[in-house]
XYZ file of C-alpha atoms in Angstrom:
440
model
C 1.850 113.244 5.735
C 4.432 114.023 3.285
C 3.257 115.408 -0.028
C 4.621 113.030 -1.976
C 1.965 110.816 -1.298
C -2.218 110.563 -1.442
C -3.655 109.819 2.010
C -6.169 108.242 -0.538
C -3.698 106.164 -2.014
C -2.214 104.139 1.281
C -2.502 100.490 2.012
C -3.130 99.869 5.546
C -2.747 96.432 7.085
C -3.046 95.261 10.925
C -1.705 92.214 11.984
C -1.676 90.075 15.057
C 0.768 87.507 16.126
C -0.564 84.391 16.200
C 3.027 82.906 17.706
C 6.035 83.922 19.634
C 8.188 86.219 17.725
C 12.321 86.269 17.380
C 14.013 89.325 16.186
C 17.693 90.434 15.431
C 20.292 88.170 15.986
C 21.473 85.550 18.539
C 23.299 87.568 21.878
C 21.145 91.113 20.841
C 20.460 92.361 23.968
C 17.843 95.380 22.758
C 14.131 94.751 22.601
C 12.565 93.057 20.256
C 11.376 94.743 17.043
C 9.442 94.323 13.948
C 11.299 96.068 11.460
C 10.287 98.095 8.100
C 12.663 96.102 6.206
C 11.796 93.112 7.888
C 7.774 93.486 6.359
C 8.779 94.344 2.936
C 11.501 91.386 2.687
C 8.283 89.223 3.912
C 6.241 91.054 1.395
C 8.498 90.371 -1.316
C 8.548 86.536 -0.628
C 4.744 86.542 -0.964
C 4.735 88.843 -3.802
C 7.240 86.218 -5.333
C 4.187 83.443 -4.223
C 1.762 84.408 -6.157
C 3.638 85.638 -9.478
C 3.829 82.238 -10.957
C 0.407 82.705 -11.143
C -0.074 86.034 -12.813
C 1.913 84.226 -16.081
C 5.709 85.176 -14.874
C 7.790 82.270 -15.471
C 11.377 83.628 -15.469
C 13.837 84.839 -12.954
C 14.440 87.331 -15.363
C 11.566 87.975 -15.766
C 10.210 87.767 -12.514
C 13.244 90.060 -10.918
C 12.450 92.838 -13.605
C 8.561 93.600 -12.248
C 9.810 93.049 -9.006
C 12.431 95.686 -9.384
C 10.273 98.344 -10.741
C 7.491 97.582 -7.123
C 9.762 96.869 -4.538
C 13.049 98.634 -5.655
C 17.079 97.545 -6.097
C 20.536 97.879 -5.487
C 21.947 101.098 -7.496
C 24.206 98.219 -9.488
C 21.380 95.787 -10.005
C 17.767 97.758 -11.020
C 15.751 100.724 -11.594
C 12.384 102.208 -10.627
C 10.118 103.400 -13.555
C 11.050 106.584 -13.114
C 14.555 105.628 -14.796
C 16.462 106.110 -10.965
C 18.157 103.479 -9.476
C 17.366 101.935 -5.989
C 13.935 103.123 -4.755
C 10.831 100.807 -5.284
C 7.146 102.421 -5.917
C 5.933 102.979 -2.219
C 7.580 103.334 1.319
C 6.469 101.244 3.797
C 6.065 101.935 7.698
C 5.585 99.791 10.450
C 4.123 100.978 13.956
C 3.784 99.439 17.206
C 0.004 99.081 18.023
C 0.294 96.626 21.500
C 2.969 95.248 22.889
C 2.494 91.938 24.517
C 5.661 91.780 26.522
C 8.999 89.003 25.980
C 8.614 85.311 26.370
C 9.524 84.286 29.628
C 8.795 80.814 30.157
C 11.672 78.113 28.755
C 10.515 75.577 26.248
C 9.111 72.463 26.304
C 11.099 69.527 23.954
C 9.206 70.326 20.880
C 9.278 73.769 20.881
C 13.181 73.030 21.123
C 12.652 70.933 18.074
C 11.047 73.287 15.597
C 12.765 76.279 17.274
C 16.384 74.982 16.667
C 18.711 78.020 17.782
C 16.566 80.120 19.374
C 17.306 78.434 22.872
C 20.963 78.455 24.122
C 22.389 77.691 27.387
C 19.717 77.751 29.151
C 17.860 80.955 27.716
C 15.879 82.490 24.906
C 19.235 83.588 22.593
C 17.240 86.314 20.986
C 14.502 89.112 21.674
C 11.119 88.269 21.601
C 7.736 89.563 21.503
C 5.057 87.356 22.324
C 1.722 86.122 20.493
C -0.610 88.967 20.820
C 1.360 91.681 20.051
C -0.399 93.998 17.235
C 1.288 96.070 14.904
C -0.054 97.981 11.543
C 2.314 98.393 8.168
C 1.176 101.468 5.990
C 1.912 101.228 2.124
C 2.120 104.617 0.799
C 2.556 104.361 -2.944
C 5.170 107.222 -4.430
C 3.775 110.281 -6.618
C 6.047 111.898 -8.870
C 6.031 114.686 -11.400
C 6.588 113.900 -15.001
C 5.851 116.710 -18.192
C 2.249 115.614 -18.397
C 1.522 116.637 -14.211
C 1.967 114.082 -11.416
C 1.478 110.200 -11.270
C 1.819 107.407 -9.213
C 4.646 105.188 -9.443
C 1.977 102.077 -8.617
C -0.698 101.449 -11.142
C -4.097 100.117 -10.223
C -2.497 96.013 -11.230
C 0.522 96.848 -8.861
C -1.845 98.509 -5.761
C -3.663 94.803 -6.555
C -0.482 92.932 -6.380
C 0.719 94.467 -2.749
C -2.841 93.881 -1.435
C -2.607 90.430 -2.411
C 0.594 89.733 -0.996
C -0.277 91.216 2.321
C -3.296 88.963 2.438
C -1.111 86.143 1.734
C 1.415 87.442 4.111
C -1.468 87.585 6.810
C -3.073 83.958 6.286
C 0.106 81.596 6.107
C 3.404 83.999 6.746
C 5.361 85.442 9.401
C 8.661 87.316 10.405
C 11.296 86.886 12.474
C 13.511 84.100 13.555
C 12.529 80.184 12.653
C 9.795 82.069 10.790
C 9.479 78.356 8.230
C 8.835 76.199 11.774
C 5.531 78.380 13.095
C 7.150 80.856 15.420
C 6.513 84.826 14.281
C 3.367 83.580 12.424
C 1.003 86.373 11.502
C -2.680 86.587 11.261
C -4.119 89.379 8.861
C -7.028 91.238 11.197
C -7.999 94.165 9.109
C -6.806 95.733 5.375
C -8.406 98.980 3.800
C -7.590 100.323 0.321
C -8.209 103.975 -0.550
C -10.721 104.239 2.685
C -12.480 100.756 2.407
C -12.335 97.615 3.925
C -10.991 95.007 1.018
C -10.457 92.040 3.707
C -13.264 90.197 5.648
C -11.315 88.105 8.572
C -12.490 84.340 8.403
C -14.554 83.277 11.389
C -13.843 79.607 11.153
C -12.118 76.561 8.823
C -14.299 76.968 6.196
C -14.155 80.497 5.838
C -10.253 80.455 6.184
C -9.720 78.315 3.530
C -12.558 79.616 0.699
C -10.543 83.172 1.567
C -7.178 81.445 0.983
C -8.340 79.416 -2.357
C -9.796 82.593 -4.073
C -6.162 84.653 -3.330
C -4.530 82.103 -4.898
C -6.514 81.135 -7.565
C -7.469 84.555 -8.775
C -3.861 85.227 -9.578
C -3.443 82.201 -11.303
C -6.639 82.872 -13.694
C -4.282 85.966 -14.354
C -1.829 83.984 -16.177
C -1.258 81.276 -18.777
C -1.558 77.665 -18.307
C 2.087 75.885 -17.441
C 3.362 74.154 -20.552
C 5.788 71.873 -18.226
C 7.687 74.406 -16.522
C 8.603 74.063 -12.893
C 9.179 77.495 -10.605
C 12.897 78.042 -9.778
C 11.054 80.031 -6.582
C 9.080 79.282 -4.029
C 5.399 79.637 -5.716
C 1.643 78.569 -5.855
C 1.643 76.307 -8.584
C -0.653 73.825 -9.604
C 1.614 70.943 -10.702
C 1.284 69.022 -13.829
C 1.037 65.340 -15.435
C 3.433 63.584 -12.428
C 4.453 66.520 -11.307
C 2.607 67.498 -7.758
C 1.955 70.911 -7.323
C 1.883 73.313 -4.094
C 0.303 71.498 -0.913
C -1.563 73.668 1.607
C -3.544 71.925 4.519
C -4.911 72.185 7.738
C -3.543 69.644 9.904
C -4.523 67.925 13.306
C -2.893 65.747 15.669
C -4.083 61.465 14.871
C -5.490 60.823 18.214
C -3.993 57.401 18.947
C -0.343 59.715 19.125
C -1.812 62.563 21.225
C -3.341 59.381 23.845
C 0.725 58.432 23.613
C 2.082 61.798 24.551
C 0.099 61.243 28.098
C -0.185 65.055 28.451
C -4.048 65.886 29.204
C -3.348 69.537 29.508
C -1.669 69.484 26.221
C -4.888 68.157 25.005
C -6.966 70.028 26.622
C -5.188 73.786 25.179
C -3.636 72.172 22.333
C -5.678 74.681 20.220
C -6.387 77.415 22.746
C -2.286 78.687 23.248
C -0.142 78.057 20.360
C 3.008 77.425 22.835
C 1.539 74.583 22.927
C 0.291 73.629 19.541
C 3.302 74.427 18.340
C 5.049 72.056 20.861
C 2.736 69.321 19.873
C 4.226 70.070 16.195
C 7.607 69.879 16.826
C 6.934 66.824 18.670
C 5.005 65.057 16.187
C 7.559 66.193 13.287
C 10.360 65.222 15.375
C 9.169 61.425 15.692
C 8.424 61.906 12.088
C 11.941 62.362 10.530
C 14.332 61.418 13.701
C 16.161 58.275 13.767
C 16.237 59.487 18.002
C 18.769 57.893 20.822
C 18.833 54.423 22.086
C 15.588 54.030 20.488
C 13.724 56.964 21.728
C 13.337 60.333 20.590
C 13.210 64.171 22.965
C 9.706 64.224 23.695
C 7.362 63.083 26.360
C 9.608 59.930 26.323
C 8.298 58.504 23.162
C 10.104 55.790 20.876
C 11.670 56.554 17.891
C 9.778 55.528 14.816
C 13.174 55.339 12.516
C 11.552 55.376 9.181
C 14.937 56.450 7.620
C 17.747 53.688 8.327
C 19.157 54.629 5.190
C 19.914 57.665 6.613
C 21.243 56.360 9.462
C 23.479 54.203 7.495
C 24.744 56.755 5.315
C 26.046 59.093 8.518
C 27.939 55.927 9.609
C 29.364 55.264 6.534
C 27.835 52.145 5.779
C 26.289 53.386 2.640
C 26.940 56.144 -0.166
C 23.861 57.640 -1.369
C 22.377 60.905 -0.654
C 19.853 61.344 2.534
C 16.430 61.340 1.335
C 15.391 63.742 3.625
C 17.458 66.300 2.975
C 14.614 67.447 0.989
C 13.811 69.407 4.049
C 16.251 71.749 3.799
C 20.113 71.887 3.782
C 22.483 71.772 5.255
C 21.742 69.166 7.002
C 23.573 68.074 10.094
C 23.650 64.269 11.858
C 27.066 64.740 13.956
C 29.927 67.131 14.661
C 31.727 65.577 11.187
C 28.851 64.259 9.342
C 26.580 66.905 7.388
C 24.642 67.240 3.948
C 25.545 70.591 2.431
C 24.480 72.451 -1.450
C 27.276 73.237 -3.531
C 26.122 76.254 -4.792
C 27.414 79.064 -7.516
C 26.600 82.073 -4.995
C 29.967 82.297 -3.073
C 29.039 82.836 0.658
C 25.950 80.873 0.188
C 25.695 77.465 1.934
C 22.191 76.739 2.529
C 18.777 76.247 0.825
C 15.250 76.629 2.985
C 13.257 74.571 3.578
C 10.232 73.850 1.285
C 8.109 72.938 4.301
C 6.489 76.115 5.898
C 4.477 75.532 9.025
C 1.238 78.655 10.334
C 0.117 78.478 12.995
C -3.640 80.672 12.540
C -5.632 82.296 14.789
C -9.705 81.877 14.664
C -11.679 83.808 16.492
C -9.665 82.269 19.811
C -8.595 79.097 18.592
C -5.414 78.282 16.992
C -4.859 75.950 13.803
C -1.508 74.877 12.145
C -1.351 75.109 8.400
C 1.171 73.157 6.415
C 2.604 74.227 3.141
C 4.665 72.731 0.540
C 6.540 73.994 -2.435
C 7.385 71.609 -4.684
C 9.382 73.918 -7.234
C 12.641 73.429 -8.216
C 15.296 73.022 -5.235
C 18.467 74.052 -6.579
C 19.594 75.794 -9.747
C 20.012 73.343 -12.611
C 23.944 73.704 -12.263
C 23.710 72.922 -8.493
C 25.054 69.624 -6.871
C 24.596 68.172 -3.322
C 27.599 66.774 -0.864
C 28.223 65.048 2.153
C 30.964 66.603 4.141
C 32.007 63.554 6.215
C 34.533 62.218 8.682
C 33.905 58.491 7.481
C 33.774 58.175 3.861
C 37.142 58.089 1.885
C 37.149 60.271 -1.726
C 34.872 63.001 -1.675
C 33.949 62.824 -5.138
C 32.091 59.990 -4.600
C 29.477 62.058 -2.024
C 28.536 64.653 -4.871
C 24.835 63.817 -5.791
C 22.333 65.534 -8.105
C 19.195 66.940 -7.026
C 16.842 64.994 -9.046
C 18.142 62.421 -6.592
C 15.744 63.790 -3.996
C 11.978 63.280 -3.915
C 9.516 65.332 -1.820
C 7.595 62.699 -1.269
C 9.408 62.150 1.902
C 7.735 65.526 3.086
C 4.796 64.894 1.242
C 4.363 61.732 3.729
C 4.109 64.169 6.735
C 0.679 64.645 5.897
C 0.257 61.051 4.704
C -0.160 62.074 0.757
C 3.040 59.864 -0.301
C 2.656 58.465 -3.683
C 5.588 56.388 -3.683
C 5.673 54.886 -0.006
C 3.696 54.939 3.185
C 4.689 56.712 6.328
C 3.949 56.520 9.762
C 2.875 60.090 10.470
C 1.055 61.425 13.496
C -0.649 64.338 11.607
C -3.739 64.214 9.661
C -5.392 66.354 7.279
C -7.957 68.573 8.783
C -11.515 67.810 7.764
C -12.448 70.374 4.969
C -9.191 71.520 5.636
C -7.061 70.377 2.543
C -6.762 73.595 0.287
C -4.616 72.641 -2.768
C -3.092 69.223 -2.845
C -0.784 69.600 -5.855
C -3.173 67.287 -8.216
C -6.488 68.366 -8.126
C -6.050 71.864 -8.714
C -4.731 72.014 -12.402
């Protein structure tokens, strides 16, 4: 090991997939890969997660810790050492078991969730399967100053990268369609200095208590929110009307998994996540999808079409803004008809989804967890369009983004406080984490 760094010092975390993995890019033809820069991106997002809770509540602010632990651009940041460009530790990735490609082609919800992935008749990108183990080393940077050598990472920022791997390890992922379940992750081991500092649940209950502590021990960190709202996606508690961060274990209602028809479905729905992860994009496709001649692309169900206004906007019956394009934009009906941000970033024409969907692994069961960031969704400055083949003056399709209320995803799991939806999830007993209310 180089001598730039402790062997004392490194972070070591080992990782399982707990769902099909996608790397590169669509038409790569190498094997797939999980990359160094693919971890710390991942890493960052997380680290990102829990700051609200450690008190940061600027970008500014926010971008200026991150800078000094994770590194910049030469032209945007420097390290503490007064460079530009390197962040406080390097990171390395390395191959521990290889579970081999995906082979078999998917079934209609896996289509659903995995939008892109699948193309004429083939996986479009390389994959590694669920089961494939991999460890990522954190080897914090030493450097010599007047008064000897130090490390670049102090004892709060060592804290900070353990936390965000846990986090990263109980409800992340990497890889392609990484918001929809596939590349999810499950944390197996993490040792700090020579000691174990992560127990691995061994059922619900132990899974969430772990989860619930992570997050709420950064947030005893910080101050209390005065009103604010995080312009990132965060852990936040919420405030006065304002619902915070949902996390939950969910489960398939059983009257909709006795309509699906599919006994061996049933029967391995939480023994191979293929399959609970089909079940999901099923059940979230008769959720939001106004379908085809009344029926939607799975196991020949009907449509539910809980959003005719929807429907009536893409045929230009009506002006208003699709309600749920609160799950992400842009987002397409037709060929000519599709709800896109108009953003300040040139070159930027999308914003995530706030929905992110984990699927777990338990000892040898799989569960799906179900998270939702209700921070701010675009920049203040930010409008919303339609881009459409059917309405006349365009300036009449520009829409703010207080016109859009997450309730519409918040009625996935049936916690709507404006309407109620037909839903064919349910919240896990014991399995509801933080539902935005009770957690302030």
């Amino acid at each position: 090991m180089s001598a730039a760094f402790r062997p004392s010092d490194v972070i070591t975390a080992r990782f399982e997939l707990s769902a099909p993995m996608f790397s590169g890019q669509e038409g790569d033809k190498g094997p797939a890969e999980i990359r160094p820069t693919e971890i710390k991106a991942a890493l960052r997002f997380w680290w990102r997660a829990l700051a609200w809770g450690r008190g940061v509540r600027t970008l500014q602010a926010l971008k200026e810790q991150e800078d000094l632990l994770f590194g910049a651009a030469a032209d945007e940041g420097r390290n503490g050492a007064g460079g530009r460009g390197q962040g406080a530790f390097l990171l390395r990735v390395r191959m521990k078991h290889n579970a081999g490609e995906i082979q078999s082609p998917p079934e209609p919800g896996l289509k659903y969730v995995g939008y892109g992935l699948w193309n004429k008749n083939k996986w479009a990108r390389p994959s590694l399967k669920e089961g494939s183990v991999f460890s990522v080393e954190i080897l914090p940077r030493w450097i010599t100053c007047k008064t000897g050598r130090r490390s670049l990472m102090d004892e709060d920022q060592q804290s900070q990268i353990t936390d965000a791997l846990k986090l990263f390890g109980l409800v992340g992922g990497v890889g392609g369609r990484v918001r929809r379940g596939f590349g999810s992750v499950t944390l197996t081991a993490l040792t700090h200095k020579g000691e174990a500092c992560f127990t691995r649940p061994k059922n619900l209950q132990e899974y969430c208590q772990i989860l619930k502590k992570l997050v709420t021990d950064n947030a005893a960190r910080g101050p209390e929110s005065n009103g604010d709202v995080p312009q990132w996606t965060a852990f936040w508690p919420g405030y006065e009307d304002r619902r915070g961060t949902v996390c939950t274990i969910v489960h398939f209602d059983n009257a909709w998994l006795n309509k699906i028809g599919d006994n061996a479905a049933r029967l391995n729905l939480n023994n191979d996540p293929l399959v609970l992860l089909d079940c999901v994009g099923g059940a979230f496709q008769q959720y939001r999808s106004w379908g085809r001649n009344g029926n939607i692309a799975y196991k020949g169900l009907r449509s539910w079409r809980q959003f005719q206004a929807d429907h009536d906007v893409s045929k230009g019956e009506k002006v208003e803004l699709p309600v749920r394009s609160i799950f992400g934009l842009p987002h397409p009906y037709r060929k000519a008809f599709r709800v896109v941000p108009v953003l300040e970033k040139k070159g930027k024409d999308r914003r995530a989804s706030p929905l992110f969907i984990h699927i777990h692994k338990i000892g040898t069961k799989y569960i799906c967890i179900m998270n939702i960031f209700t921070g701010q969704f675009l920049e203040e400055s930010e409008k919303i369009k339609i881009e459409s083949d059917v309405h006349g003056k365009e300036e009449k399709l520009a829409f703010d983004q207080n016109d859009l209320d997450f309730d519409v995803i918040l009625g996935l799991l049936g916690m709507s406080d404006s309407r109620r939806y037909r839903t064919p999830f349910e919240v896990s007993k014991g399995g509801l984490i933080f539902d935005g209310k009770t957690d302030r």
